[in-house]
mmCIF file of C-alpha atoms in Angstrom:
data_model
loop_
_atom_site.group_PDB
_atom_site.id
_atom_site.type_symbol
_atom_site.label_atom_id
_atom_site.label_comp_id
_atom_site.label_asym_id
_atom_site.label_seq_id
_atom_site.Cartn_x
_atom_site.Cartn_y
_atom_site.Cartn_z
ATOM 1 C CA GLY A 1 123.120 49.716 23.560
ATOM 2 C CA ASP A 2 121.192 47.693 21.139
ATOM 3 C CA CYS A 3 119.279 50.595 19.899
ATOM 4 C CA ASN A 4 119.890 53.397 17.870
ATOM 5 C CA ASN A 5 119.948 56.434 20.352
ATOM 6 C CA HIS A 6 116.932 58.824 18.525
ATOM 7 C CA PRO A 7 114.006 58.407 21.606
ATOM 8 C CA SER A 8 110.790 59.130 19.812
ATOM 9 C CA ASN A 9 107.647 58.773 21.987
ATOM 10 C CA GLY A 10 109.471 56.972 24.278
ATOM 11 C CA LEU A 11 111.016 54.135 21.780
ATOM 12 C CA CYS A 12 114.004 54.353 20.218
ATOM 13 C CA ASP A 13 113.672 54.636 16.295
ATOM 14 C CA THR A 14 114.805 51.111 15.898
ATOM 15 C CA GLN A 15 111.796 49.802 18.012
ATOM 16 C CA GLU A 16 109.475 52.397 15.997
ATOM 17 C CA ASN A 17 110.722 51.123 12.713
ATOM 18 C CA MET A 18 109.695 47.254 13.637
ATOM 19 C CA LEU A 19 106.303 49.058 14.194
ATOM 20 C CA GLY A 20 105.870 51.221 11.080
ATOM 21 C CA PRO A 21 104.061 54.537 10.466
ATOM 22 C CA TYR A 22 100.417 53.065 10.970
ATOM 23 C CA THR A 23 100.841 52.619 14.570
ATOM 24 C CA ALA A 24 100.387 54.868 17.580
ATOM 25 C CA SER A 25 103.134 53.377 19.419
ATOM 26 C CA ASN A 26 104.326 55.096 22.843
ATOM 27 C CA ALA A 27 106.820 54.140 26.195
ATOM 28 C CA ASN A 28 104.481 51.510 27.371
ATOM 29 C CA THR A 29 104.804 49.197 23.878
ATOM 30 C CA PRO A 30 107.033 46.064 24.883
ATOM 31 C CA ILE A 31 109.194 46.239 21.876
ATOM 32 C CA LYS A 32 112.681 44.072 21.805
ATOM 33 C CA THR A 33 114.943 44.827 19.283
ATOM 34 C CA ILE A 34 116.787 41.624 17.437
ATOM 35 C CA ALA A 35 119.858 42.354 19.744
ATOM 36 C CA GLN A 36 117.850 42.492 22.988
ATOM 37 C CA ALA A 37 115.876 39.304 21.793
ATOM 38 C CA PHE A 38 118.829 37.330 21.890
ATOM 39 C CA ARG A 39 120.439 39.054 24.908
ATOM 40 C CA GLU A 40 117.143 38.467 27.214
ATOM 41 C CA SER A 41 116.547 34.890 26.031
ATOM 42 C CA SER A 42 117.046 32.426 28.866
ATOM 43 C CA LYS A 43 117.782 29.847 25.969
ATOM 44 C CA TYR A 44 120.683 32.053 24.418
ATOM 45 C CA ASN A 45 121.843 34.598 26.864
ATOM 46 C CA ALA A 46 124.464 31.997 28.560
ATOM 47 C CA SER A 47 125.530 30.602 25.436
ATOM 48 C CA LEU A 48 125.957 33.527 23.216
ATOM 49 C CA ASN A 49 128.000 36.569 23.267
ATOM 50 C CA ILE A 50 125.560 38.990 21.693
ATOM 51 C CA VAL A 51 127.684 42.066 20.591
ATOM 52 C CA TYR A 52 125.732 45.208 18.602
ATOM 53 C CA GLU A 53 127.259 47.645 16.647
ATOM 54 C CA GLU A 54 125.216 50.527 15.021
ATOM 55 C CA GLY A 55 126.748 50.674 11.581
ATOM 56 C CA VAL A 56 124.824 53.399 9.902
ATOM 57 C CA GLN A 57 121.798 55.070 11.035
ATOM 58 C CA THR A 58 118.984 54.614 8.409
ATOM 59 C CA GLN A 59 118.776 57.867 6.609
ATOM 60 C CA SER A 60 122.455 59.074 7.607
ATOM 61 C CA SER A 61 125.071 59.577 4.667
ATOM 62 C CA SER A 62 127.475 59.374 7.528
ATOM 63 C CA THR A 63 129.779 56.025 7.261
ATOM 64 C CA SER A 64 132.061 56.671 10.096
ATOM 65 C CA GLY A 65 130.508 53.600 11.806
ATOM 66 C CA ILE A 66 131.076 51.315 9.867
ATOM 67 C CA SER A 67 134.414 50.184 10.356
ATOM 68 C CA SER A 68 133.530 49.287 13.894
ATOM 69 C CA ALA A 69 130.912 47.053 12.652
ATOM 70 C CA VAL A 70 133.019 45.520 10.247
ATOM 71 C CA THR A 71 135.449 44.895 13.093
ATOM 72 C CA ALA A 72 133.085 43.354 15.071
ATOM 73 C CA ALA A 73 131.860 41.110 12.285
ATOM 74 C CA LYS A 74 135.105 39.979 11.287
ATOM 75 C CA SER A 75 135.764 38.393 15.120
ATOM 76 C CA ALA A 76 131.910 36.831 15.142
ATOM 77 C CA ASP A 77 130.914 33.562 14.459
ATOM 78 C CA ALA A 78 127.923 34.538 12.607
ATOM 79 C CA VAL A 79 126.680 37.957 11.489
ATOM 80 C CA ILE A 80 123.343 39.474 11.530
ATOM 81 C CA VAL A 81 122.772 42.373 9.411
ATOM 82 C CA ALA A 82 119.964 44.139 10.125
ATOM 83 C CA ILE A 83 118.665 47.240 7.674
ATOM 84 C CA GLY A 84 115.379 48.612 6.200
ATOM 85 C CA ASP A 85 113.035 51.594 6.476
ATOM 86 C CA ALA A 86 112.828 54.298 9.076
ATOM 87 C CA VAL A 87 108.834 55.028 9.853
ATOM 88 C CA ASN A 88 109.225 57.768 6.896
ATOM 89 C CA THR A 89 110.902 56.104 4.226
ATOM 90 C CA CYS A 90 108.182 54.031 3.238
ATOM 91 C CA GLY A 91 104.152 55.001 3.019
ATOM 92 C CA GLU A 92 101.871 57.018 1.536
ATOM 93 C CA TRP A 93 103.227 59.658 -0.847
ATOM 94 C CA GLY A 94 106.637 58.090 -0.496
ATOM 95 C CA ASP A 95 107.769 57.295 -3.533
ATOM 96 C CA ASN A 96 111.265 56.391 -4.771
ATOM 97 C CA ASP A 97 113.237 56.606 -7.858
ATOM 98 C CA SER A 98 115.607 53.988 -6.313
ATOM 99 C CA LEU A 99 114.692 50.810 -4.888
ATOM 100 C CA ASP A 100 117.986 50.164 -2.904
ATOM 101 C CA PRO A 101 118.251 50.725 1.061
ATOM 102 C CA PRO A 102 117.931 54.109 2.094
ATOM 103 C CA GLY A 103 121.032 56.188 3.281
ATOM 104 C CA GLU A 104 123.950 54.216 3.487
ATOM 105 C CA GLN A 105 122.789 50.750 4.367
ATOM 106 C CA LEU A 106 123.925 49.109 1.250
ATOM 107 C CA ALA A 107 127.625 50.326 1.935
ATOM 108 C CA LEU A 108 127.250 48.818 5.105
ATOM 109 C CA LEU A 109 126.044 45.518 3.919
ATOM 110 C CA GLN A 110 129.013 45.674 1.162
ATOM 111 C CA ALA A 111 131.882 46.406 3.617
ATOM 112 C CA ILE A 112 130.634 43.571 6.133
ATOM 113 C CA VAL A 113 130.509 41.010 3.089
ATOM 114 C CA GLY A 114 133.673 42.118 1.702
ATOM 115 C CA ASN A 115 135.550 41.759 4.686
ATOM 116 C CA VAL A 116 134.312 38.653 6.887
ATOM 117 C CA SER A 117 135.411 35.153 5.965
ATOM 118 C CA SER A 118 133.686 33.148 3.287
ATOM 119 C CA SER A 119 132.787 30.487 6.246
ATOM 120 C CA THR A 120 131.307 33.273 8.666
ATOM 121 C CA PRO A 121 127.405 32.838 8.047
ATOM 122 C CA VAL A 122 125.759 36.116 6.902
ATOM 123 C CA ILE A 123 122.365 36.847 7.788
ATOM 124 C CA LEU A 124 120.363 39.424 6.079
ATOM 125 C CA VAL A 125 117.213 40.787 7.831
ATOM 126 C CA LEU A 126 115.062 43.660 6.598
ATOM 127 C CA ILE A 127 113.046 45.648 8.667
ATOM 128 C CA HIS A 128 110.774 47.129 5.731
ATOM 129 C CA GLY A 129 107.734 48.107 4.450
ATOM 130 C CA ARG A 130 108.630 47.979 0.347
ATOM 131 C CA THR A 131 110.585 45.414 -1.855
ATOM 132 C CA TYR A 132 114.388 46.309 -2.050
ATOM 133 C CA THR A 133 117.272 45.860 -4.837
ATOM 134 C CA PHE A 134 120.727 45.644 -3.754
ATOM 135 C CA GLY A 135 122.847 47.504 -6.617
ATOM 136 C CA ALA A 136 120.554 46.826 -9.829
ATOM 137 C CA TYR A 137 123.629 48.279 -11.382
ATOM 138 C CA ASN A 138 125.217 44.768 -10.883
ATOM 139 C CA ASN A 139 122.305 43.081 -10.777
ATOM 140 C CA ASN A 140 122.178 42.364 -7.258
ATOM 141 C CA GLU A 141 125.388 40.868 -7.268
ATOM 142 C CA ILE A 142 126.049 41.051 -3.351
ATOM 143 C CA LEU A 143 123.231 38.786 -2.700
ATOM 144 C CA LYS A 144 125.274 35.139 -3.759
ATOM 145 C CA ASP A 145 127.246 36.334 -0.711
ATOM 146 C CA ILE A 146 124.258 36.270 1.347
ATOM 147 C CA ASP A 147 123.539 32.907 3.518
ATOM 148 C CA LEU A 148 120.086 33.736 4.775
ATOM 149 C CA PHE A 149 117.943 36.197 3.767
ATOM 150 C CA PHE A 150 115.106 36.853 5.507
ATOM 151 C CA SER A 151 112.282 39.355 5.021
ATOM 152 C CA ALA A 152 110.433 40.460 7.728
ATOM 153 C CA TRP A 153 108.303 43.494 6.847
ATOM 154 C CA ARG A 154 107.061 45.571 9.588
ATOM 155 C CA PRO A 155 107.293 42.625 12.162
ATOM 156 C CA GLY A 156 105.574 44.509 15.191
ATOM 157 C CA GLU A 157 106.247 44.451 18.696
ATOM 158 C CA LYS A 158 107.141 40.652 19.066
ATOM 159 C CA GLY A 159 109.281 40.587 15.912
ATOM 160 C CA GLY A 160 112.827 40.754 17.686
ATOM 161 C CA GLU A 161 111.484 37.462 19.673
ATOM 162 C CA ALA A 162 109.925 36.013 16.178
ATOM 163 C CA ILE A 163 113.132 36.860 14.253
ATOM 164 C CA ARG A 164 115.267 35.143 16.974
ATOM 165 C CA ASP A 165 113.139 31.950 17.023
ATOM 166 C CA ILE A 166 113.149 31.731 13.061
ATOM 167 C CA ILE A 167 117.089 32.134 12.783
ATOM 168 C CA MET A 168 117.897 29.704 15.403
ATOM 169 C CA GLY A 169 115.295 27.168 14.111
ATOM 170 C CA ASP A 170 113.213 27.022 17.258
ATOM 171 C CA ILE A 171 110.318 27.732 14.921
ATOM 172 C CA GLU A 172 109.418 27.081 11.306
ATOM 173 C CA ASN A 173 109.263 30.043 8.775
ATOM 174 C CA SER A 174 105.952 29.570 7.576
ATOM 175 C CA GLY A 175 105.475 32.625 5.599
ATOM 176 C CA ARG A 176 105.847 33.229 1.722
ATOM 177 C CA LEU A 177 106.380 36.002 -0.404
ATOM 178 C CA ALA A 178 102.670 37.549 -1.703
ATOM 179 C CA GLN A 179 104.478 39.488 -4.541
ATOM 180 C CA ASN A 180 107.421 39.527 -6.998
ATOM 181 C CA TRP A 181 110.716 40.852 -6.194
ATOM 182 C CA PRO A 182 112.276 43.375 -8.896
ATOM 183 C CA ARG A 183 115.518 43.381 -9.665
ATOM 184 C CA SER A 184 115.762 46.433 -10.413
ATOM 185 C CA VAL A 185 113.235 49.727 -10.297
ATOM 186 C CA GLY A 186 112.625 49.212 -14.053
ATOM 187 C CA ASP A 187 110.822 45.870 -13.662
ATOM 188 C CA VAL A 188 108.147 47.373 -11.351
ATOM 189 C CA ASN A 189 104.761 47.393 -13.547
ATOM 190 C CA SER A 190 107.005 45.383 -16.300
ATOM 191 C CA GLY A 191 106.014 42.547 -18.102
ATOM 192 C CA SER A 192 108.443 40.404 -15.701
ATOM 193 C CA SER A 193 105.716 40.680 -13.129
ATOM 194 C CA PRO A 194 103.492 37.475 -12.833
ATOM 195 C CA TRP A 195 100.605 39.535 -12.397
ATOM 196 C CA LEU A 196 101.044 41.619 -15.351
ATOM 197 C CA GLN A 197 102.160 38.544 -18.063
ATOM 198 C CA GLU A 198 98.612 38.117 -18.923
ATOM 199 C CA ILE A 199 98.328 41.553 -20.293
ATOM 200 C CA ARG A 200 102.069 42.799 -20.821
ATOM 201 C CA GLY A 201 103.284 39.549 -22.515
ATOM 202 C CA LYS A 202 105.175 36.405 -21.647
ATOM 203 C CA TRP A 203 107.980 36.249 -19.014
ATOM 204 C CA VAL A 204 111.057 35.441 -20.253
ATOM 205 C CA ALA A 205 113.801 34.569 -17.563
ATOM 206 C CA ASN A 206 116.540 37.205 -19.069
ATOM 207 C CA SER A 207 118.422 40.277 -17.358
ATOM 208 C CA ARG A 208 115.235 41.710 -17.500
ATOM 209 C CA SER A 209 112.868 39.751 -15.357
ATOM 210 C CA ALA A 210 112.761 39.367 -12.023
#
């Protein structure tokens, strides 16, 4: 299927995560995942062969599904890697000492990027409630191999279709970031934040900046 297999109130967790924790969702909420949005599109369902692999579960330590995801990615013309937060990994009283994606999602991304051809576009889509780092220990080096970085936040019940349309160029991506994006957890509330420069000192674009 196109969904992780953890039914919750009529929706699988992939669908729940697109709504986030501040919603009253139920089985009647019409949510399509990104894969479903492509597969059920009258414009693309005949011309594209959509292959879905779970890879890893959001909060699991298991990496057993990574090899299948890598195999699918290696045979694809383009790869969409969708990772992010579960309903309970970002919210009130949900502080973290790391800004890397929960579970083994970074390992999934590293495995795919490290094994696909350099000519294969890799699109990274985040379904999330907070900014992420991607291996702050090496200054997020993996992002250099990402062709399109798409921060969708919690996109809601029409998020699957919106993400599809933006990726395919059917609509303009008019969204803009409303905050800085830290390179490491140490950047948070530091002088590297443009909002704190006035009280924390001049922002210098060096290895400590965001």
